[in-house]
């Protein structure tokens, strides 16, 4: 039995959304990269996509600060990201 409650919750959500068995949902989940892995691969990925909105008007320090805030927001909403991925 898993001690990772976040993983188990994701598996249950996937199972409910797809109507598949728990075992098949778990197998599918094990093949997906984590949000942290995706964010490591795409350093400009933020809450609203790649880059910062209206970035030409912002100074470099402002862009970096805004991107850091957006990335933190994305990390905090990992469950919503998983739900959206299931929907897609």
Coordinates of N, CA, C and O in Angstrom, one line a residue:
X1 N 0.8 -1.2 0.0 CA 0.0 0.0 0.0 C 0.9 1.2 0.0 O 1.9 1.3 0.7
X2 N 0.5 2.2 -0.8 CA 1.4 3.4 -1.0 C 1.2 4.3 0.2 O 0.1 4.5 0.8
X3 N 2.3 5.0 0.5 CA 2.3 6.0 1.5 C 2.2 7.4 0.9 O 2.0 8.4 1.6
X4 N 2.3 7.4 -0.4 CA 2.3 8.7 -1.1 C 0.8 9.0 -1.5 O 0.3 8.6 -2.4
X5 N 0.2 9.8 -0.6 CA -1.2 10.1 -0.7 C -1.5 11.0 -2.0 O -2.6 10.9 -2.6
X6 N -0.6 11.9 -2.3 CA -0.8 12.7 -3.5 C -0.8 11.8 -4.8 O -1.7 12.0 -5.6
X7 N 0.1 10.8 -4.9 CA 0.1 9.9 -6.0 C -1.2 9.1 -6.0 O -1.8 8.9 -7.1
X8 N -1.6 8.6 -4.9 CA -2.8 7.8 -4.8 C -4.0 8.6 -5.2 O -4.9 8.1 -5.9
X9 N -4.1 9.9 -4.8 CA -5.2 10.7 -5.1 C -5.2 10.9 -6.6 O -6.3 10.9 -7.3
X10 N -4.1 11.2 -7.2 CA -4.0 11.3 -8.7 C -4.5 10.1 -9.4 O -5.2 10.2 -10.4
X11 N -4.1 8.9 -8.9 CA -4.5 7.7 -9.5 C -6.0 7.5 -9.5 O -6.6 7.1 -10.4
X12 N -6.6 7.8 -8.3 CA -8.0 7.7 -8.1 C -8.7 8.7 -9.1 O -9.8 8.3 -9.7
X13 N -8.2 9.9 -9.2 CA -8.8 10.9 -10.1 C -8.8 10.4 -11.5 O -9.7 10.5 -12.3
X14 N -7.6 9.9 -11.9 CA -7.5 9.4 -13.3 C -8.4 8.2 -13.5 O -9.1 8.1 -14.6
X15 N -8.5 7.3 -12.5 CA -9.4 6.2 -12.6 C -10.8 6.6 -12.8 O -11.5 6.1 -13.7
X16 N -11.3 7.6 -12.0 CA -12.6 8.1 -12.1 C -12.9 8.8 -13.5 O -14.0 8.6 -14.1
X17 N -11.9 9.5 -14.0 CA -12.1 10.2 -15.2 C -12.1 9.3 -16.4 O -12.8 9.6 -17.4
X18 N -11.4 8.2 -16.4 CA -11.3 7.4 -17.5 C -12.1 6.1 -17.4 O -12.3 5.4 -18.4
X19 N -12.5 5.8 -16.2 CA -13.3 4.5 -16.0 C -12.5 3.3 -16.1 O -13.0 2.2 -16.3
X20 N -11.2 3.4 -15.9 CA -10.3 2.3 -16.0 C -10.1 1.7 -14.6 O -10.5 2.3 -13.6
X21 N -9.4 0.6 -14.5 CA -9.1 0.0 -13.2 C -8.0 0.8 -12.5 O -7.2 1.5 -13.1
X22 N -7.9 0.6 -11.2 CA -6.9 1.2 -10.4 C -5.5 0.8 -10.9 O -4.6 1.7 -11.1
X23 N -5.3 -0.4 -11.2 CA -4.0 -0.9 -11.7 C -3.6 -0.3 -13.0 O -2.4 0.2 -13.1
X24 N -4.5 -0.2 -13.9 CA -4.2 0.5 -15.2 C -3.9 1.9 -15.0 O -3.1 2.5 -15.7
X25 N -4.7 2.6 -14.2 CA -4.4 4.0 -13.9 C -3.1 4.2 -13.3 O -2.4 5.2 -13.6
X26 N -2.7 3.3 -12.4 CA -1.4 3.4 -11.8 C -0.3 3.2 -12.8 O 0.7 3.9 -12.8
X27 N -0.4 2.2 -13.6 CA 0.6 2.0 -14.7 C 0.7 3.2 -15.6 O 1.8 3.6 -16.0
X28 N -0.4 3.8 -15.9 CA -0.4 5.0 -16.8 C 0.3 6.2 -16.1 O 1.2 6.9 -16.7
X29 N 0.1 6.3 -14.8 CA 0.6 7.4 -14.0 C 2.1 7.3 -13.9 O 2.9 8.2 -13.9
X30 N 2.6 6.0 -13.8 CA 4.1 5.8 -13.7 C 4.8 6.2 -14.9 O 6.0 6.5 -14.8
X31 N 4.2 6.3 -16.0 CA 4.9 6.7 -17.3 C 4.9 8.2 -17.5 O 5.5 8.6 -18.4
X32 N 4.1 8.9 -16.8 CA 4.0 10.4 -17.0 C 5.1 11.1 -16.3 O 5.4 10.7 -15.1
X33 N 5.7 12.1 -16.9 CA 6.7 12.9 -16.1 C 6.0 13.7 -15.0 O 4.8 14.0 -15.2
X34 N 6.7 14.0 -14.0 CA 6.1 14.8 -12.9 C 6.1 16.3 -13.4 O 6.9 16.6 -14.3
X35 N 5.4 17.1 -12.7 CA 5.4 18.5 -13.0 C 6.7 19.1 -12.8 O 7.2 19.9 -13.6
X36 N 7.4 18.7 -11.8 CA 8.8 19.2 -11.5 C 9.7 18.8 -12.6 O 10.6 19.6 -13.0
X37 N 9.6 17.6 -13.2 CA 10.5 17.2 -14.3 C 10.2 18.1 -15.5 O 11.1 18.5 -16.2
X38 N 8.9 18.3 -15.8 CA 8.6 19.2 -16.9 C 9.1 20.6 -16.7 O 9.6 21.2 -17.6
X39 N 9.0 21.1 -15.5 CA 9.4 22.5 -15.2 C 10.9 22.6 -15.3 O 11.5 23.6 -15.7
X40 N 11.6 21.5 -14.9 CA 13.1 21.5 -15.0 C 13.5 21.5 -16.5 O 14.5 22.1 -16.9
X41 N 12.8 20.8 -17.3 CA 13.1 20.7 -18.7 C 12.8 22.0 -19.4 O 13.4 22.4 -20.4
X42 N 11.7 22.7 -19.0 CA 11.3 24.0 -19.6 C 11.4 25.1 -18.6 O 10.4 25.4 -17.9
X43 N 12.5 25.7 -18.6 CA 12.8 26.7 -17.5 C 12.0 28.0 -17.6 O 11.9 28.7 -16.7
X44 N 11.4 28.2 -18.8 CA 10.6 29.4 -18.9 C 9.1 29.1 -18.7 O 8.2 30.0 -18.9
X45 N 8.7 27.9 -18.3 CA 7.3 27.5 -18.1 C 6.8 28.1 -16.9 O 7.4 28.0 -15.8
X46 N 5.7 28.9 -17.0 CA 5.1 29.5 -15.9 C 3.6 29.1 -15.8 O 3.1 28.3 -16.5
X47 N 2.9 29.9 -15.0 CA 1.5 29.6 -14.7 C 0.6 29.8 -16.0 O -0.4 29.1 -16.1
X48 N 1.0 30.7 -16.9 CA 0.2 30.9 -18.1 C 0.9 30.5 -19.4 O 0.5 30.9 -20.5
X49 N 1.9 29.6 -19.2 CA 2.6 29.1 -20.4 C 4.1 29.4 -20.4 O 4.7 29.5 -19.4
X50 N 4.6 29.5 -21.6 CA 6.1 29.8 -21.7 C 6.3 31.3 -21.8 O 5.7 32.0 -22.5
X51 N 7.2 31.7 -20.9 CA 7.6 33.1 -20.9 C 6.7 34.0 -20.0 O 5.9 33.4 -19.2
X52 N 6.9 35.3 -20.1 CA 6.1 36.2 -19.2 C 5.3 37.1 -20.1 O 5.7 37.6 -21.2
X53 N 4.0 37.3 -19.7 CA 3.1 38.2 -20.5 C 3.7 39.6 -20.7 O 4.2 40.2 -19.7
X54 N 3.7 40.1 -21.9 CA 4.1 41.4 -22.2 C 5.5 41.7 -21.8 O 5.9 42.8 -21.3
X55 N 6.4 40.7 -22.0 CA 7.8 40.8 -21.6 C 8.6 41.9 -22.2 O 9.5 42.4 -21.6
X56 N 8.4 42.3 -23.5 CA 9.2 43.4 -24.0 C 9.1 44.7 -23.2 O 10.1 45.5 -23.2
X57 N 8.1 44.9 -22.5 CA 7.9 46.2 -21.7 C 8.6 46.1 -20.3 O 8.6 47.1 -19.6
X58 N 9.0 44.9 -19.9 CA 9.5 44.7 -18.6 C 11.1 44.6 -18.6 O 11.6 44.1 -19.6
X59 N 11.7 45.1 -17.6 CA 13.1 45.0 -17.4 C 13.5 43.5 -17.1 O 12.6 42.8 -16.7
X60 N 14.7 43.2 -17.3 CA 15.1 41.8 -17.1 C 14.8 41.3 -15.7 O 14.3 40.2 -15.5
X61 N 15.2 42.1 -14.7 CA 14.9 41.8 -13.3 C 13.4 41.6 -13.1 O 13.0 40.7 -12.4
X62 N 12.6 42.4 -13.7 CA 11.1 42.3 -13.5 C 10.6 41.0 -14.1 O 9.8 40.3 -13.6
X63 N 11.2 40.7 -15.3 CA 10.7 39.4 -16.0 C 11.1 38.2 -15.2 O 10.3 37.3 -15.0
X64 N 12.3 38.2 -14.6 CA 12.7 37.1 -13.8 C 11.9 37.0 -12.6 O 11.5 35.8 -12.2
X65 N 11.6 38.1 -11.9 CA 10.8 38.0 -10.7 C 9.4 37.6 -11.0 O 8.8 36.7 -10.3
X66 N 8.8 38.1 -12.1 CA 7.4 37.7 -12.5 C 7.4 36.2 -12.8 O 6.5 35.5 -12.5
X67 N 8.4 35.7 -13.6 CA 8.5 34.3 -13.9 C 8.6 33.4 -12.7 O 8.0 32.4 -12.6
X68 N 9.4 33.9 -11.7 CA 9.5 33.1 -10.5 C 8.2 33.0 -9.7 O 7.9 31.9 -9.2
X69 N 7.4 34.1 -9.7 CA 6.1 34.0 -9.1 C 5.2 33.1 -9.8 O 4.5 32.3 -9.2
X70 N 5.2 33.2 -11.2 CA 4.3 32.3 -12.0 C 4.7 30.8 -11.8 O 3.8 30.0 -11.7
X71 N 6.0 30.5 -11.7 CA 6.4 29.1 -11.5 C 6.0 28.6 -10.2 O 5.6 27.5 -10.0
X72 N 6.1 29.5 -9.2 CA 5.6 29.0 -7.8 C 4.1 28.8 -7.8 O 3.6 27.8 -7.2
X73 N 3.3 29.6 -8.5 CA 1.9 29.4 -8.6 C 1.6 28.1 -9.3 O 0.7 27.4 -8.9
X74 N 2.4 27.8 -10.3 CA 2.2 26.5 -11.1 C 2.5 25.3 -10.2 O 1.7 24.4 -10.1
X75 N 3.5 25.4 -9.4 CA 3.9 24.3 -8.4 C 2.8 24.1 -7.4 O 2.4 23.0 -7.0
X76 N 2.2 25.2 -6.9 CA 1.1 25.1 -5.9 C -0.2 24.5 -6.5 O -1.0 24.0 -5.7
X77 N -0.4 24.6 -7.8 CA -1.6 24.1 -8.4 C -1.4 22.8 -9.2 O -2.0 22.6 -10.2
X78 N -0.5 21.9 -8.7 CA -0.2 20.7 -9.4 C -1.4 19.8 -9.6 O -1.5 19.2 -10.7
X79 N -2.3 19.8 -8.7 CA -3.6 19.0 -8.9 C -4.4 19.5 -10.0 O -4.9 18.7 -10.8
X80 N -4.5 20.8 -10.2 CA -5.2 21.4 -11.3 C -4.5 21.1 -12.6 O -5.2 20.8 -13.6
X81 N -3.2 21.1 -12.6 CA -2.5 20.7 -13.8 C -2.8 19.2 -14.2 O -3.0 18.9 -15.4
X82 N -2.8 18.3 -13.2 CA -3.1 16.9 -13.5 C -4.6 16.8 -14.0 O -4.8 16.1 -15.0
X83 N -5.5 17.6 -13.5 CA -6.9 17.5 -13.9 C -7.0 18.0 -15.4 O -7.7 17.4 -16.2
X84 N -6.3 19.1 -15.7 CA -6.3 19.6 -17.0 C -5.7 18.6 -18.0 O -6.2 18.4 -19.1
X85 N -4.6 18.0 -17.6 CA -3.9 17.0 -18.5 C -4.9 15.8 -18.7 O -5.0 15.3 -19.9
X86 N -5.6 15.4 -17.7 CA -6.6 14.3 -17.9 C -7.7 14.8 -18.9 O -8.2 14.0 -19.7
X87 N -8.2 16.0 -18.7 CA -9.2 16.6 -19.6 C -8.7 16.6 -21.0 O -9.5 16.3 -21.9
X88 N -7.5 17.0 -21.2 CA -6.9 17.0 -22.6 C -6.8 15.7 -23.2 O -7.0 15.4 -24.3

